[in-house]
Amino acid sequence: MTIHKKTTRLWLVAILFAPLTMVACGGSGSGDSNSSSSSSSSSSSSGSSSSSSSSNTSSSGDVDTLTASVSLGDCDDTDEMTAIACAANAFLATLDSDELATAQLDYADAEARTTWSNLPTGGVPRNGLGFGVMSDESKTAVLVLAKAALSDAGYEDMIAAMAADQYLNDLGANGYGKDLYYVAIFGYPGTDSRWMLQIGGHHLAFNITYLSGEGYPFPHHIGSEPKGTFVVDSNEYSTLDNEADAFLAMFDSLSASELDYAYLDGQSFSDVLVGPDNGSGEMPDDYPSGSDRGGILVSDLSSAQQALVTEAIASFVDDYSQAVADGLIADYTSDAAFAETYIAWAGSQSSGVDVDVSGTYMRIDGPRVWIEIACQGGVVIRSQTHFHTVFRDKTLDYGNDL
């Protein structure tokens, strides 16, 4: 089956965490040069619980995370926010007291809520309970929760990211695998409460804040190694193909002069600019501003080109439930928003916008929306590049409720 310049925030080199040869996104034996999360994010504040491991532990049950078929069942509701809260509480109800203490954390712990990473979990532990130690009942319940919180495309992206990590494990790379992903719930799920869902692991960070029945699905990070289509246990997956294709179509629509104008001259990016918040407990404040923003203004493009910008934005926003995504698309793509939105790229001008060239970088920079795609050299698969992406909202990350 097919499942479908200025770097002010570095994704800290992983060699700081242990005397290994790994750097950037890599486990042992990796050699990337730029990675996420400072050492302070390795441990969240006292109100949080982290339970990740660098070993490739498998749960003893029969539920395969990658291929399990789940439905909302008793939580199927025409109101999506009700369904999501129902699924979250159903997951919590499957846990024993020790598991519950690990999985359900204090919403007031802003440091823990801002702790997430692109790195393997051996370098930066994640909040919450690991897939690899869950019972079949709990694992099924958390997949139902993901199904409720995400769109079909978002669920496929999550499964594909986990499958990609299993692919690296199957190649013999240490510190990777489908069981090394974690789920944390901050607060008490409900349509009238303040709570947060975190699903994270290597190359995956969903941080969805719910405030009285409104969802705020950012910061959002997905990476991909391998890039493109790959096979795990006879099943075919692909990670970030839709997002990359949408961004490439957007830049391919530009004339030579427009493409040159969109180029971030003198700037280079080995990774995304506004990456993990490293347990800061605060909103980031290092977005480019004023003349430093760079790129070409979307309102100066043709209607057909603007439609491609909308599609590129939607390729990220549409990972989430319709109740969350529809309002964001409208806000991000209004005439007023496009009058302040820039698209920009960096990398080799002779190669153009080429995702197979390390250092190629693309972004959408609006008054609120911020999306980046950075192409790095492979860490385990050295013969190809891999993606890091981030989708953020400059004013509403974490629901602006830290």
CSV table of N, CA, C and O in Angstrom, one decimal, residues 17 37-50 109 111-112 115 123-127 278-280:
chain,number,residue,atom,x,y,z
A,17,PHE,N,25.8,16.1,23.1
A,17,PHE,CA,25.0,15.3,24.0
A,17,PHE,C,25.8,14.1,24.5
A,17,PHE,O,25.5,13.5,25.5
A,37,SER,N,17.8,21.8,19.1
A,37,SER,CA,17.6,21.7,20.5
A,37,SER,C,18.9,21.8,21.3
A,37,SER,O,19.8,21.0,21.1
A,38,SER,N,18.9,22.7,22.2
A,38,SER,CA,20.0,22.9,23.1
A,38,SER,C,20.0,21.9,24.2
A,38,SER,O,19.0,21.2,24.4
A,39,SER,N,21.1,21.7,24.9
A,39,SER,CA,21.2,20.7,25.9
A,39,SER,C,20.2,20.9,27.0
A,39,SER,O,19.8,20.0,27.7
A,40,SER,N,19.8,22.2,27.2
A,40,SER,CA,18.8,22.5,28.2
A,40,SER,C,17.5,21.8,27.9
A,40,SER,O,16.7,21.6,28.8
A,41,SER,N,17.2,21.5,26.6
A,41,SER,CA,15.9,20.8,26.3
A,41,SER,C,15.9,19.3,26.6
A,41,SER,O,14.9,18.7,26.5
A,42,SER,N,17.1,18.8,26.9
A,42,SER,CA,17.1,17.4,27.2
A,42,SER,C,16.4,17.0,28.5
A,42,SER,O,15.9,15.9,28.6
A,43,SER,N,16.2,18.0,29.4
A,43,SER,CA,15.3,17.7,30.5
A,43,SER,C,14.4,18.9,30.7
A,43,SER,O,14.8,20.0,30.8
A,44,SER,N,13.1,18.5,30.8
A,44,SER,CA,12.1,19.6,31.0
A,44,SER,C,12.0,19.8,32.5
A,44,SER,O,12.7,19.2,33.3
A,45,SER,N,11.2,20.8,32.9
A,45,SER,CA,11.2,21.2,34.3
A,45,SER,C,10.5,20.2,35.1
A,45,SER,O,10.0,19.2,34.6
A,46,SER,N,10.5,20.3,36.4
A,46,SER,CA,10.1,19.3,37.3
A,46,SER,C,8.7,18.8,37.1
A,46,SER,O,8.4,17.7,37.5
A,47,GLY,N,7.8,19.6,36.5
A,47,GLY,CA,6.5,19.1,36.3
A,47,GLY,C,6.3,18.2,35.1
A,47,GLY,O,5.2,17.8,34.9
A,48,SER,N,7.3,17.9,34.4
A,48,SER,CA,7.2,17.1,33.2
A,48,SER,C,7.8,15.7,33.4
A,48,SER,O,8.6,15.5,34.3
A,49,SER,N,7.5,14.8,32.5
A,49,SER,CA,8.0,13.5,32.5
A,49,SER,C,8.5,13.1,31.2
A,49,SER,O,7.8,13.2,30.2
A,50,SER,N,9.8,12.7,31.0
A,50,SER,CA,10.3,12.2,29.8
A,50,SER,C,10.7,10.8,29.9
A,50,SER,O,11.2,10.3,30.9
A,109,ASP,N,3.3,24.0,32.9
A,109,ASP,CA,4.7,23.8,32.7
A,109,ASP,C,5.1,24.3,31.3
A,109,ASP,O,5.2,23.5,30.3
A,111,GLU,N,7.9,25.3,30.1
A,111,GLU,CA,9.2,24.8,29.7
A,111,GLU,C,9.0,23.5,29.0
A,111,GLU,O,9.6,23.2,28.0
A,112,ALA,N,8.2,22.6,29.6
A,112,ALA,CA,8.0,21.3,29.0
A,112,ALA,C,7.2,21.4,27.7
A,112,ALA,O,7.5,20.7,26.7
A,115,THR,N,9.4,22.1,24.8
A,115,THR,CA,10.5,21.1,24.6
A,115,THR,C,10.1,20.2,23.5
A,115,THR,O,9.2,19.3,23.7
A,123,GLY,N,19.3,11.6,21.9
A,123,GLY,CA,20.0,12.8,22.2
A,123,GLY,C,19.2,13.8,22.9
A,123,GLY,O,19.6,14.5,23.8
A,124,VAL,N,17.9,13.8,22.6
A,124,VAL,CA,16.9,14.7,23.3
A,124,VAL,C,15.7,13.9,23.7
A,124,VAL,O,14.9,13.6,22.9
A,125,PRO,N,15.6,13.6,25.0
A,125,PRO,CA,14.4,12.8,25.4
A,125,PRO,C,13.1,13.7,25.2
A,125,PRO,O,13.1,14.9,25.3
A,126,ARG,N,12.0,13.0,24.9
A,126,ARG,CA,10.7,13.6,24.6
A,126,ARG,C,9.8,13.5,25.9
A,126,ARG,O,10.0,12.6,26.7
A,127,ASN,N,8.9,14.4,25.9
A,127,ASN,CA,7.9,14.3,27.0
A,127,ASN,C,7.0,13.1,26.6
A,127,ASN,O,6.7,12.7,25.5
A,278,ASN,N,13.6,24.6,22.5
A,278,ASN,CA,14.6,24.2,23.5
A,278,ASN,C,14.1,24.4,24.9
A,278,ASN,O,14.9,24.7,25.8
A,279,GLY,N,12.8,24.2,25.2
A,279,GLY,CA,12.3,24.4,26.5
A,279,GLY,C,12.4,25.8,27.1
A,279,GLY,O,12.5,26.0,28.3
A,280,SER,N,12.3,26.8,26.2
A,280,SER,CA,12.5,28.2,26.6
A,280,SER,C,11.3,28.7,27.5
A,280,SER,O,11.4,29.6,28.3
